[in-house]
PDB file of C-alpha atoms in Angstrom:
ATOM      1  CA  MET A   1      83.119 118.106  95.396  1.00  0.00           C
ATOM      2  CA  GLN A   2      84.578 121.064  97.242  1.00  0.00           C
ATOM      3  CA  THR A   3      85.407 124.105  95.135  1.00  0.00           C
ATOM      4  CA  LYS A   4      86.656 127.612  95.645  1.00  0.00           C
ATOM      5  CA  PRO A   5      85.858 130.721  93.564  1.00  0.00           C
ATOM      6  CA  ARG A   6      87.935 131.547  90.523  1.00  0.00           C
ATOM      7  CA  VAL A   7      87.546 134.258  87.910  1.00  0.00           C
ATOM      8  CA  ASN A   8      86.881 131.895  84.990  1.00  0.00           C
ATOM      9  CA  GLY A   9      85.221 129.014  86.826  1.00  0.00           C
ATOM     10  CA  THR A  10      85.908 126.828  89.850  1.00  0.00           C
ATOM     11  CA  THR A  11      89.003 125.108  91.094  1.00  0.00           C
ATOM     12  CA  ILE A  12      89.022 121.664  92.659  1.00  0.00           C
ATOM     13  CA  THR A  13      90.482 121.480  96.166  1.00  0.00           C
ATOM     14  CA  GLU A  14      90.362 117.700  96.516  1.00  0.00           C
ATOM     15  CA  PHE A  15      90.175 114.542  94.430  1.00  0.00           C
ATOM     16  CA  ILE A  16      88.302 111.277  94.955  1.00  0.00           C
ATOM     17  CA  LEU A  17      90.428 108.152  94.585  1.00  0.00           C
ATOM     18  CA  LEU A  18      88.195 105.218  93.675  1.00  0.00           C
ATOM     19  CA  GLY A  19      90.834 102.747  94.830  1.00  0.00           C
ATOM     20  CA  LEU A  20      91.332  99.199  93.614  1.00  0.00           C
ATOM     21  CA  VAL A  21      87.743  98.019  94.022  1.00  0.00           C
ATOM     22  CA  GLU A  22      84.500  99.954  94.346  1.00  0.00           C
ATOM     23  CA  THR A  23      82.585  97.172  96.119  1.00  0.00           C
ATOM     24  CA  PRO A  24      82.508  97.941  99.891  1.00  0.00           C
ATOM     25  CA  GLU A  25      82.239  94.248 100.769  1.00  0.00           C
ATOM     26  CA  LEU A  26      85.710  93.675  99.313  1.00  0.00           C
ATOM     27  CA  TRP A  27      87.411  96.543 101.139  1.00  0.00           C
ATOM     28  CA  PRO A  28      88.334  94.456 104.264  1.00  0.00           C
ATOM     29  CA  LEU A  29      89.943  91.787 102.053  1.00  0.00           C
ATOM     30  CA  VAL A  30      91.883  94.414 100.069  1.00  0.00           C
ATOM     31  CA  PHE A  31      92.984  96.045 103.342  1.00  0.00           C
ATOM     32  CA  ILE A  32      94.336  92.777 104.771  1.00  0.00           C
ATOM     33  CA  LEU A  33      96.095  91.734 101.545  1.00  0.00           C
ATOM     34  CA  PHE A  34      97.831  95.064 101.036  1.00  0.00           C
ATOM     35  CA  LEU A  35      98.719  95.437 104.701  1.00  0.00           C
ATOM     36  CA  LEU A  36     100.463  92.050 104.513  1.00  0.00           C
ATOM     37  CA  ALA A  37     102.114  93.028 101.219  1.00  0.00           C
ATOM     38  CA  TYR A  38     103.324  96.299 102.740  1.00  0.00           C
ATOM     39  CA  MET A  39     104.741  94.592 105.839  1.00  0.00           C
ATOM     40  CA  THR A  40     106.409  91.909 103.671  1.00  0.00           C
ATOM     41  CA  THR A  41     107.964  94.504 101.361  1.00  0.00           C
ATOM     42  CA  VAL A  42     109.254  96.717 104.155  1.00  0.00           C
ATOM     43  CA  GLY A  43     110.523  93.739 106.153  1.00  0.00           C
ATOM     44  CA  GLY A  44     112.238  92.145 103.137  1.00  0.00           C
ATOM     45  CA  ASN A  45     113.967  95.304 101.976  1.00  0.00           C
ATOM     46  CA  LEU A  46     115.062  96.329 105.477  1.00  0.00           C
ATOM     47  CA  SER A  47     116.439  92.796 105.942  1.00  0.00           C
ATOM     48  CA  ILE A  48     118.493  93.204 102.759  1.00  0.00           C
ATOM     49  CA  LEU A  49     119.743  96.580 104.035  1.00  0.00           C
ATOM     50  CA  ALA A  50     120.657  95.080 107.419  1.00  0.00           C
ATOM     51  CA  ALA A  51     122.468  92.191 105.741  1.00  0.00           C
ATOM     52  CA  VAL A  52     124.483  94.601 103.581  1.00  0.00           C
ATOM     53  CA  LEU A  53     125.416  96.680 106.637  1.00  0.00           C
ATOM     54  CA  VAL A  54     126.460  93.859 108.993  1.00  0.00           C
ATOM     55  CA  GLU A  55     128.005  91.286 106.628  1.00  0.00           C
ATOM     56  CA  PRO A  56     131.638  92.092 105.680  1.00  0.00           C
ATOM     57  CA  LYS A  57     131.378  89.959 102.523  1.00  0.00           C
ATOM     58  CA  LEU A  58     128.675  92.314 101.242  1.00  0.00           C
ATOM     59  CA  HIS A  59     130.736  95.483 101.681  1.00  0.00           C
ATOM     60  CA  THR A  60     131.195  95.815  97.930  1.00  0.00           C
ATOM     61  CA  PRO A  61     129.928  98.408  95.411  1.00  0.00           C
ATOM     62  CA  MET A  62     127.189  96.127  94.049  1.00  0.00           C
ATOM     63  CA  TYR A  63     125.668  95.636  97.490  1.00  0.00           C
ATOM     64  CA  PHE A  64     126.171  99.294  98.393  1.00  0.00           C
ATOM     65  CA  PHE A  65     123.865 100.138  95.468  1.00  0.00           C
ATOM     66  CA  LEU A  66     121.531  97.282  96.431  1.00  0.00           C
ATOM     67  CA  GLY A  67     121.222  98.686  99.969  1.00  0.00           C
ATOM     68  CA  ASN A  68     120.310 102.106  98.573  1.00  0.00           C
ATOM     69  CA  LEU A  69     117.831 100.440  96.185  1.00  0.00           C
ATOM     70  CA  SER A  70     116.177  98.735  99.161  1.00  0.00           C
ATOM     71  CA  VAL A  71     115.753 102.086 100.920  1.00  0.00           C
ATOM     72  CA  MET A  72     114.160 103.576  97.797  1.00  0.00           C
ATOM     73  CA  ASP A  73     111.808 100.595  97.485  1.00  0.00           C
ATOM     74  CA  VAL A  74     110.656 101.044 101.074  1.00  0.00           C
ATOM     75  CA  GLY A  75     110.050 104.725 100.377  1.00  0.00           C
ATOM     76  CA  CYS A  76     108.247 104.033  97.096  1.00  0.00           C
ATOM     77  CA  ILE A  77     105.686 101.691  98.637  1.00  0.00           C
ATOM     78  CA  SER A  78     105.330 103.916 101.716  1.00  0.00           C
ATOM     79  CA  VAL A  79     104.303 106.883  99.564  1.00  0.00           C
ATOM     80  CA  THR A  80     101.234 105.094  98.176  1.00  0.00           C
ATOM     81  CA  ILE A  81     100.059 102.085 100.195  1.00  0.00           C
ATOM     82  CA  PRO A  82      99.717 103.454 103.787  1.00  0.00           C
ATOM     83  CA  SER A  83      97.502 106.325 102.621  1.00  0.00           C
ATOM     84  CA  MET A  84      95.366 103.846 100.656  1.00  0.00           C
ATOM     85  CA  LEU A  85      95.035 101.659 103.762  1.00  0.00           C
ATOM     86  CA  VAL A  86      93.970 104.655 105.847  1.00  0.00           C
ATOM     87  CA  ARG A  87      91.296 105.571 103.301  1.00  0.00           C
ATOM     88  CA  LEU A  88      89.985 101.999 103.383  1.00  0.00           C
ATOM     89  CA  LEU A  89      89.984 102.018 107.173  1.00  0.00           C
ATOM     90  CA  VAL A  90      88.079 105.290 107.590  1.00  0.00           C
ATOM     91  CA  GLN A  91      86.066 104.730 104.372  1.00  0.00           C
ATOM     92  CA  LYS A  92      86.910 108.191 103.096  1.00  0.00           C
ATOM     93  CA  HIS A  93      88.322 108.268  99.583  1.00  0.00           C
ATOM     94  CA  THR A  94      89.138 111.954  99.178  1.00  0.00           C
ATOM     95  CA  ILE A  95      92.655 113.367  98.991  1.00  0.00           C
ATOM     96  CA  PRO A  96      93.406 117.127  99.170  1.00  0.00           C
ATOM     97  CA  TYR A  97      94.885 118.743  96.075  1.00  0.00           C
ATOM     98  CA  GLY A  98      98.156 119.569  97.870  1.00  0.00           C
ATOM     99  CA  ASP A  99      98.516 116.045  99.258  1.00  0.00           C
ATOM    100  CA  CYS A 100      97.926 114.641  95.776  1.00  0.00           C
ATOM    101  CA  LEU A 101     100.770 116.706  94.305  1.00  0.00           C
ATOM    102  CA  THR A 102     103.006 115.818  97.270  1.00  0.00           C
ATOM    103  CA  GLN A 103     102.385 112.115  96.670  1.00  0.00           C
ATOM    104  CA  LEU A 104     103.092 112.611  92.970  1.00  0.00           C
ATOM    105  CA  PHE A 105     106.398 114.363  93.717  1.00  0.00           C
ATOM    106  CA  PHE A 106     107.753 111.785  96.147  1.00  0.00           C
ATOM    107  CA  PHE A 107     106.649 108.837  94.020  1.00  0.00           C
ATOM    108  CA  HIS A 108     108.518 110.178  90.983  1.00  0.00           C
ATOM    109  CA  LEU A 109     111.493 111.157  93.134  1.00  0.00           C
ATOM    110  CA  LEU A 110     111.934 107.676  94.603  1.00  0.00           C
ATOM    111  CA  ALA A 111     111.152 105.843  91.359  1.00  0.00           C
ATOM    112  CA  GLY A 112     113.627 108.116  89.559  1.00  0.00           C
ATOM    113  CA  VAL A 113     116.391 107.266  92.030  1.00  0.00           C
ATOM    114  CA  ASP A 114     115.579 103.575  91.450  1.00  0.00           C
ATOM    115  CA  CYS A 115     116.012 104.127  87.720  1.00  0.00           C
ATOM    116  CA  PHE A 116     119.502 105.604  88.063  1.00  0.00           C
ATOM    117  CA  LEU A 117     120.607 103.136  90.744  1.00  0.00           C
ATOM    118  CA  LEU A 118     119.796 100.268  88.379  1.00  0.00           C
ATOM    119  CA  THR A 119     122.018 101.996  85.802  1.00  0.00           C
ATOM    120  CA  ALA A 120     124.830 102.375  88.332  1.00  0.00           C
ATOM    121  CA  MET A 121     124.550  98.672  89.156  1.00  0.00           C
ATOM    122  CA  ALA A 122     124.849  97.793  85.458  1.00  0.00           C
ATOM    123  CA  TYR A 123     127.950  99.986  85.201  1.00  0.00           C
ATOM    124  CA  ASP A 124     129.365  98.235  88.276  1.00  0.00           C
ATOM    125  CA  ARG A 125     128.860  94.812  86.631  1.00  0.00           C
ATOM    126  CA  PHE A 126     130.517  96.115  83.455  1.00  0.00           C
ATOM    127  CA  LEU A 127     133.617  97.241  85.360  1.00  0.00           C
ATOM    128  CA  ALA A 128     133.770  94.108  87.535  1.00  0.00           C
ATOM    129  CA  ILE A 129     133.539  91.646  84.631  1.00  0.00           C
ATOM    130  CA  CYS A 130     135.054  93.534  81.704  1.00  0.00           C
ATOM    131  CA  GLN A 131     137.760  95.550  83.478  1.00  0.00           C
ATOM    132  CA  PRO A 132     138.592  93.670  86.697  1.00  0.00           C
ATOM    133  CA  LEU A 133     142.152  95.008  86.981  1.00  0.00           C
ATOM    134  CA  THR A 134     140.998  98.630  87.345  1.00  0.00           C
ATOM    135  CA  TYR A 135     137.703  97.848  89.099  1.00  0.00           C
ATOM    136  CA  SER A 136     138.786  98.773  92.627  1.00  0.00           C
ATOM    137  CA  THR A 137     140.088 102.176  91.565  1.00  0.00           C
ATOM    138  CA  ARG A 138     137.314 103.055  89.112  1.00  0.00           C
ATOM    139  CA  MET A 139     134.556 102.017  91.544  1.00  0.00           C
ATOM    140  CA  ASN A 140     135.962 103.210  94.867  1.00  0.00           C
ATOM    141  CA  TYR A 141     133.806 104.468  97.725  1.00  0.00           C
ATOM    142  CA  THR A 142     133.981 108.080  96.577  1.00  0.00           C
ATOM    143  CA  ILE A 143     132.720 107.132  93.098  1.00  0.00           C
ATOM    144  CA  GLN A 144     129.915 105.103  94.656  1.00  0.00           C
ATOM    145  CA  ARG A 145     128.722 108.051  96.730  1.00  0.00           C
ATOM    146  CA  ILE A 146     128.971 110.389  93.727  1.00  0.00           C
ATOM    147  CA  LEU A 147     126.824 108.026  91.634  1.00  0.00           C
ATOM    148  CA  VAL A 148     124.162 107.844  94.368  1.00  0.00           C
ATOM    149  CA  ALA A 149     124.222 111.638  94.833  1.00  0.00           C
ATOM    150  CA  MET A 150     123.870 112.193  91.079  1.00  0.00           C
ATOM    151  CA  SER A 151     120.974 109.718  90.998  1.00  0.00           C
ATOM    152  CA  CYS A 152     119.174 111.662  93.723  1.00  0.00           C
ATOM    153  CA  ALA A 153     119.857 115.033  92.062  1.00  0.00           C
ATOM    154  CA  CYS A 154     118.582 113.914  88.647  1.00  0.00           C
ATOM    155  CA  ALA A 155     115.501 112.258  90.142  1.00  0.00           C
ATOM    156  CA  PHE A 156     114.771 115.371  92.234  1.00  0.00           C
ATOM    157  CA  SER A 157     114.958 117.576  89.133  1.00  0.00           C
ATOM    158  CA  ASN A 158     112.622 115.242  87.245  1.00  0.00           C
ATOM    159  CA  ALA A 159     110.049 115.019  90.054  1.00  0.00           C
ATOM    160  CA  LEU A 160     110.113 118.782  90.682  1.00  0.00           C
ATOM    161  CA  THR A 161     109.691 119.536  86.960  1.00  0.00           C
ATOM    162  CA  HIS A 162     106.593 117.372  86.638  1.00  0.00           C
ATOM    163  CA  THR A 163     105.088 118.596  89.921  1.00  0.00           C
ATOM    164  CA  VAL A 164     105.500 122.253  88.997  1.00  0.00           C
ATOM    165  CA  ALA A 165     104.168 121.585  85.487  1.00  0.00           C
ATOM    166  CA  ILE A 166     101.047 119.783  86.781  1.00  0.00           C
ATOM    167  CA  SER A 167     100.412 122.576  89.288  1.00  0.00           C
ATOM    168  CA  THR A 168      99.970 125.033  86.389  1.00  0.00           C
ATOM    169  CA  LEU A 169      96.982 123.063  85.047  1.00  0.00           C
ATOM    170  CA  HIS A 170      93.440 124.117  85.868  1.00  0.00           C
ATOM    171  CA  PHE A 171      91.192 121.467  87.445  1.00  0.00           C
ATOM    172  CA  CYS A 172      87.565 122.596  87.346  1.00  0.00           C
ATOM    173  CA  GLY A 173      85.443 119.634  86.348  1.00  0.00           C
ATOM    174  CA  PRO A 174      85.277 115.973  87.446  1.00  0.00           C
ATOM    175  CA  ASN A 175      87.540 115.160  90.373  1.00  0.00           C
ATOM    176  CA  VAL A 176      87.244 111.347  90.384  1.00  0.00           C
ATOM    177  CA  ILE A 177      90.501 109.440  89.817  1.00  0.00           C
ATOM    178  CA  ASN A 178      90.057 105.794  88.839  1.00  0.00           C
ATOM    179  CA  HIS A 179      93.192 104.698  90.682  1.00  0.00           C
ATOM    180  CA  PHE A 180      94.530 104.221  94.210  1.00  0.00           C
ATOM    181  CA  TYR A 181      97.195 106.955  94.096  1.00  0.00           C
ATOM    182  CA  CYS A 182      97.828 110.218  92.256  1.00  0.00           C
ATOM    183  CA  ASP A 183      99.885 110.006  89.074  1.00  0.00           C
ATOM    184  CA  LEU A 184     100.407 112.035  85.921  1.00  0.00           C
ATOM    185  CA  PRO A 185      98.247 110.155  83.338  1.00  0.00           C
ATOM    186  CA  GLN A 186      95.166 110.192  85.560  1.00  0.00           C
ATOM    187  CA  LEU A 187      95.567 113.899  86.436  1.00  0.00           C
ATOM    188  CA  PHE A 188      96.031 114.796  82.777  1.00  0.00           C
ATOM    189  CA  GLN A 189      92.587 113.302  82.094  1.00  0.00           C
ATOM    190  CA  LEU A 190      90.937 115.576  84.674  1.00  0.00           C
ATOM    191  CA  ALA A 191      92.551 118.867  83.646  1.00  0.00           C
ATOM    192  CA  CYS A 192      90.296 121.534  82.127  1.00  0.00           C
ATOM    193  CA  SER A 193      93.240 123.307  80.474  1.00  0.00           C
ATOM    194  CA  SER A 194      95.407 121.896  77.690  1.00  0.00           C
ATOM    195  CA  THR A 195      97.850 119.185  78.747  1.00  0.00           C
ATOM    196  CA  GLN A 196      99.724 119.103  75.434  1.00  0.00           C
ATOM    197  CA  LEU A 197     102.834 120.793  76.841  1.00  0.00           C
ATOM    198  CA  ASN A 198     102.728 118.550  79.924  1.00  0.00           C
ATOM    199  CA  GLU A 199     102.550 115.421  77.780  1.00  0.00           C
ATOM    200  CA  LEU A 200     105.381 116.628  75.571  1.00  0.00           C
ATOM    201  CA  LEU A 201     107.376 117.337  78.720  1.00  0.00           C
ATOM    202  CA  LEU A 202     106.683 113.846  80.022  1.00  0.00           C
ATOM    203  CA  PHE A 203     107.832 112.278  76.748  1.00  0.00           C
ATOM    204  CA  GLY A 204     110.880 114.545  76.460  1.00  0.00           C
ATOM    205  CA  VAL A 205     112.075 114.220  80.036  1.00  0.00           C
ATOM    206  CA  GLY A 206     111.107 110.538  80.026  1.00  0.00           C
ATOM    207  CA  PHE A 207     113.346 109.956  77.026  1.00  0.00           C
ATOM    208  CA  ILE A 208     116.262 111.493  78.933  1.00  0.00           C
ATOM    209  CA  MET A 209     115.444 109.994  82.338  1.00  0.00           C
ATOM    210  CA  ALA A 210     114.500 106.489  81.144  1.00  0.00           C
ATOM    211  CA  GLY A 211     115.843 106.198  77.587  1.00  0.00           C
ATOM    212  CA  THR A 212     119.403 107.154  78.479  1.00  0.00           C
ATOM    213  CA  PRO A 213     119.678 104.728  81.443  1.00  0.00           C
ATOM    214  CA  MET A 214     118.127 101.940  79.342  1.00  0.00           C
ATOM    215  CA  ALA A 215     120.661 102.542  76.587  1.00  0.00           C
ATOM    216  CA  LEU A 216     123.550 102.543  79.090  1.00  0.00           C
ATOM    217  CA  ILE A 217     122.286  99.318  80.687  1.00  0.00           C
ATOM    218  CA  PHE A 218     121.917  97.688  77.259  1.00  0.00           C
ATOM    219  CA  ILE A 219     125.429  98.715  76.175  1.00  0.00           C
ATOM    220  CA  SER A 220     126.910  97.567  79.497  1.00  0.00           C
ATOM    221  CA  TYR A 221     125.371  94.117  79.206  1.00  0.00           C
ATOM    222  CA  ILE A 222     126.429  93.688  75.589  1.00  0.00           C
ATOM    223  CA  HIS A 223     130.034  94.080  76.787  1.00  0.00           C
ATOM    224  CA  VAL A 224     129.327  91.865  79.819  1.00  0.00           C
ATOM    225  CA  ALA A 225     127.838  89.110  77.632  1.00  0.00           C
ATOM    226  CA  ALA A 226     130.844  89.207  75.317  1.00  0.00           C
ATOM    227  CA  ALA A 227     133.215  88.992  78.286  1.00  0.00           C
ATOM    228  CA  VAL A 228     131.276  86.122  79.902  1.00  0.00           C
ATOM    229  CA  LEU A 229     131.359  84.103  76.674  1.00  0.00           C
ATOM    230  CA  ARG A 230     135.156  84.426  76.661  1.00  0.00           C
ATOM    231  CA  ILE A 231     135.415  82.822  80.123  1.00  0.00           C
ATOM    232  CA  ARG A 232     136.712  79.291  79.640  1.00  0.00           C
ATOM    233  CA  SER A 233     135.434  77.595  82.777  1.00  0.00           C
ATOM    234  CA  ALA A 234     131.760  76.705  83.054  1.00  0.00           C
ATOM    235  CA  GLU A 235     131.845  77.573  86.762  1.00  0.00           C
ATOM    236  CA  GLY A 236     133.187  81.052  86.014  1.00  0.00           C
ATOM    237  CA  ARG A 237     130.502  81.678  83.398  1.00  0.00           C
ATOM    238  CA  LYS A 238     127.812  80.450  85.780  1.00  0.00           C
ATOM    239  CA  LYS A 239     129.009  82.738  88.582  1.00  0.00           C
ATOM    240  CA  ALA A 240     129.199  85.757  86.278  1.00  0.00           C
ATOM    241  CA  PHE A 241     125.762  85.026  84.873  1.00  0.00           C
ATOM    242  CA  SER A 242     124.185  84.588  88.329  1.00  0.00           C
ATOM    243  CA  THR A 243     125.400  88.021  89.463  1.00  0.00           C
ATOM    244  CA  CYS A 244     123.850  89.649  86.379  1.00  0.00           C
ATOM    245  CA  SER A 245     120.625  87.669  85.972  1.00  0.00           C
ATOM    246  CA  SER A 246     119.066  89.050  89.167  1.00  0.00           C
ATOM    247  CA  HIS A 247     119.786  92.612  88.107  1.00  0.00           C
ATOM    248  CA  LEU A 248     118.457  92.043  84.588  1.00  0.00           C
ATOM    249  CA  THR A 249     115.219  90.573  85.989  1.00  0.00           C
ATOM    250  CA  VAL A 250     114.640  93.653  88.152  1.00  0.00           C
ATOM    251  CA  VAL A 251     115.484  95.961  85.220  1.00  0.00           C
ATOM    252  CA  ALA A 252     113.008  94.165  82.938  1.00  0.00           C
ATOM    253  CA  MET A 253     110.159  94.419  85.472  1.00  0.00           C
ATOM    254  CA  PHE A 254     110.906  98.041  86.384  1.00  0.00           C
ATOM    255  CA  TYR A 255     111.173  99.412  82.845  1.00  0.00           C
ATOM    256  CA  GLY A 256     108.489  97.146  81.392  1.00  0.00           C
ATOM    257  CA  THR A 257     105.754  98.320  83.750  1.00  0.00           C
ATOM    258  CA  GLY A 258     106.988 101.917  83.646  1.00  0.00           C
ATOM    259  CA  MET A 259     106.874 102.119  79.852  1.00  0.00           C
ATOM    260  CA  PHE A 260     103.383 100.594  79.738  1.00  0.00           C
ATOM    261  CA  ASN A 261     102.156 103.102  82.323  1.00  0.00           C
ATOM    262  CA  TYR A 262     103.535 106.334  80.860  1.00  0.00           C
ATOM    263  CA  MET A 263     103.617 105.679  77.116  1.00  0.00           C
ATOM    264  CA  ARG A 264      99.813 105.389  76.838  1.00  0.00           C
ATOM    265  CA  LEU A 265      98.805 109.001  77.391  1.00  0.00           C
ATOM    266  CA  GLY A 266      96.499 108.997  74.366  1.00  0.00           C
ATOM    267  CA  SER A 267      94.117 106.599  76.114  1.00  0.00           C
ATOM    268  CA  THR A 268      90.801 108.275  76.864  1.00  0.00           C
ATOM    269  CA  LYS A 269      89.806 105.898  79.646  1.00  0.00           C
ATOM    270  CA  PHE A 270      91.832 104.181  82.323  1.00  0.00           C
ATOM    271  CA  SER A 271      90.813 100.649  83.203  1.00  0.00           C
ATOM    272  CA  ASP A 272      91.649  97.961  85.753  1.00  0.00           C
ATOM    273  CA  LYS A 273      94.746  97.160  83.665  1.00  0.00           C
ATOM    274  CA  ASP A 274      96.208 100.497  84.721  1.00  0.00           C
ATOM    275  CA  LYS A 275      95.500  99.674  88.352  1.00  0.00           C
ATOM    276  CA  ALA A 276      97.268  96.332  87.884  1.00  0.00           C
ATOM    277  CA  ILE A 277     100.307  98.118  86.436  1.00  0.00           C
ATOM    278  CA  GLY A 278     100.159 100.504  89.393  1.00  0.00           C
ATOM    279  CA  ILE A 279     100.232  97.527  91.761  1.00  0.00           C
ATOM    280  CA  PHE A 280     103.312  96.202  89.950  1.00  0.00           C
ATOM    281  CA  ASN A 281     105.043  99.592  90.182  1.00  0.00           C
ATOM    282  CA  THR A 282     104.279 100.260  93.830  1.00  0.00           C
ATOM    283  CA  VAL A 283     103.947  96.819  95.443  1.00  0.00           C
ATOM    284  CA  ILE A 284     105.028  93.807  93.386  1.00  0.00           C
ATOM    285  CA  ASN A 285     108.373  95.123  92.138  1.00  0.00           C
ATOM    286  CA  PRO A 286     109.595  96.367  95.567  1.00  0.00           C
ATOM    287  CA  MET A 287     108.323  93.166  97.214  1.00  0.00           C
ATOM    288  CA  LEU A 288     110.066  90.842  94.737  1.00  0.00           C
ATOM    289  CA  ASN A 289     113.416  92.667  94.669  1.00  0.00           C
ATOM    290  CA  PRO A 290     114.731  91.157  97.950  1.00  0.00           C
ATOM    291  CA  LEU A 291     113.641  87.690  96.805  1.00  0.00           C
ATOM    292  CA  ILE A 292     115.228  88.071  93.367  1.00  0.00           C
ATOM    293  CA  TYR A 293     118.559  89.285  94.733  1.00  0.00           C
ATOM    294  CA  SER A 294     118.769  86.590  97.424  1.00  0.00           C
ATOM    295  CA  LEU A 295     117.341  83.616  95.518  1.00  0.00           C
ATOM    296  CA  ARG A 296     120.562  82.670  93.686  1.00  0.00           C
ATOM    297  CA  ASN A 297     123.062  84.410  95.939  1.00  0.00           C
ATOM    298  CA  PRO A 298     124.462  82.266  98.762  1.00  0.00           C
ATOM    299  CA  ASP A 299     126.311  85.221 100.341  1.00  0.00           C
ATOM    300  CA  VAL A 300     123.084  87.213 100.679  1.00  0.00           C
ATOM    301  CA  GLN A 301     121.213  84.146 101.926  1.00  0.00           C
ATOM    302  CA  ALA A 302     123.848  83.474 104.597  1.00  0.00           C
ATOM    303  CA  ALA A 303     123.862  87.139 105.653  1.00  0.00           C
ATOM    304  CA  LEU A 304     120.053  87.198 105.885  1.00  0.00           C
ATOM    305  CA  CYS A 305     120.102  84.062 108.032  1.00  0.00           C
ATOM    306  CA  ARG A 306     122.577  85.706 110.403  1.00  0.00           C
ATOM    307  CA  VAL A 307     120.483  88.883 110.549  1.00  0.00           C
ATOM    308  CA  LEU A 308     117.251  87.009 111.222  1.00  0.00           C
ATOM    309  CA  THR A 309     118.769  84.631 113.816  1.00  0.00           C
ATOM    310  CA  GLY A 310     120.869  87.316 115.489  1.00  0.00           C
ATOM    311  CA  ARG A 311     124.189  85.538 114.958  1.00  0.00           C
ATOM    312  CA  ARG A 312     127.285  87.666 114.564  1.00  0.00           C
ATOM    313  CA  PRO A 313     129.325  87.350 111.337  1.00  0.00           C
ATOM    314  CA  ALA A 314     132.549  85.359 111.524  1.00  0.00           C
ATOM    315  CA  ALA A 315     135.678  87.425 112.106  1.00  0.00           C
TER     316      ALA A 315
END
């Protein structure tokens, strides 16, 4: 452990990330699996983005938000997995203090934008199904850009708040993190100074940043469900349901794993379960999003086929 002098003790300059497995014989297998997962996630999300950009049928608000969500998912996995792969490759598991906080900031920034984009997509479904006559005016391109800009601004404020707050803590003792990336719960466990204010901040800001979007999504889909049940034709109900089911699946996975990860700060020891949740947050969710949104959507499937085969869309 490298340290530097301090008046009342020592200050850690780097952390040791234990990674997913501590058995060296398994490191090559972990490297190959996560390299493939990373390439699949990046390729899938960039394919969705390309389909949204080149297919005229997908030039709608819902797919505008989906394209931005794909960019955030690529960023989210790129913040954590490549650095883990490099550490496995060079067999060096240390990460400098500054790099750890940088990773923490960008992870919470990108995940925060995801959170608000999912809310914007729920609002879009509410307007499209419940208020179709005013949909085009209330969800025009200017409104779409404003919603994305507000999502980025709120997520930036959240990430900066937590990064500045964690930088005020004193790290003087153990520097071993039982995880494969730097995050708040694990750093709280290593701090020598009190983390009570930091934990209260996480709960308070988390209630605003996650609780408010969850409430808005819930309210939106209550209205959507009521509107769908009033549709007389079975085909119309099926189409409305298919456009919402994909989004609801992504919302359930995103918020479910997030709540499990950050609402357990009282735990004194982090286990392999926390690593599994971390894999869901950083790898599984971004990798499944393209599949979920294209599985029951023929327009997306057709656009992806044209992107992958190089065919131009019909005029």
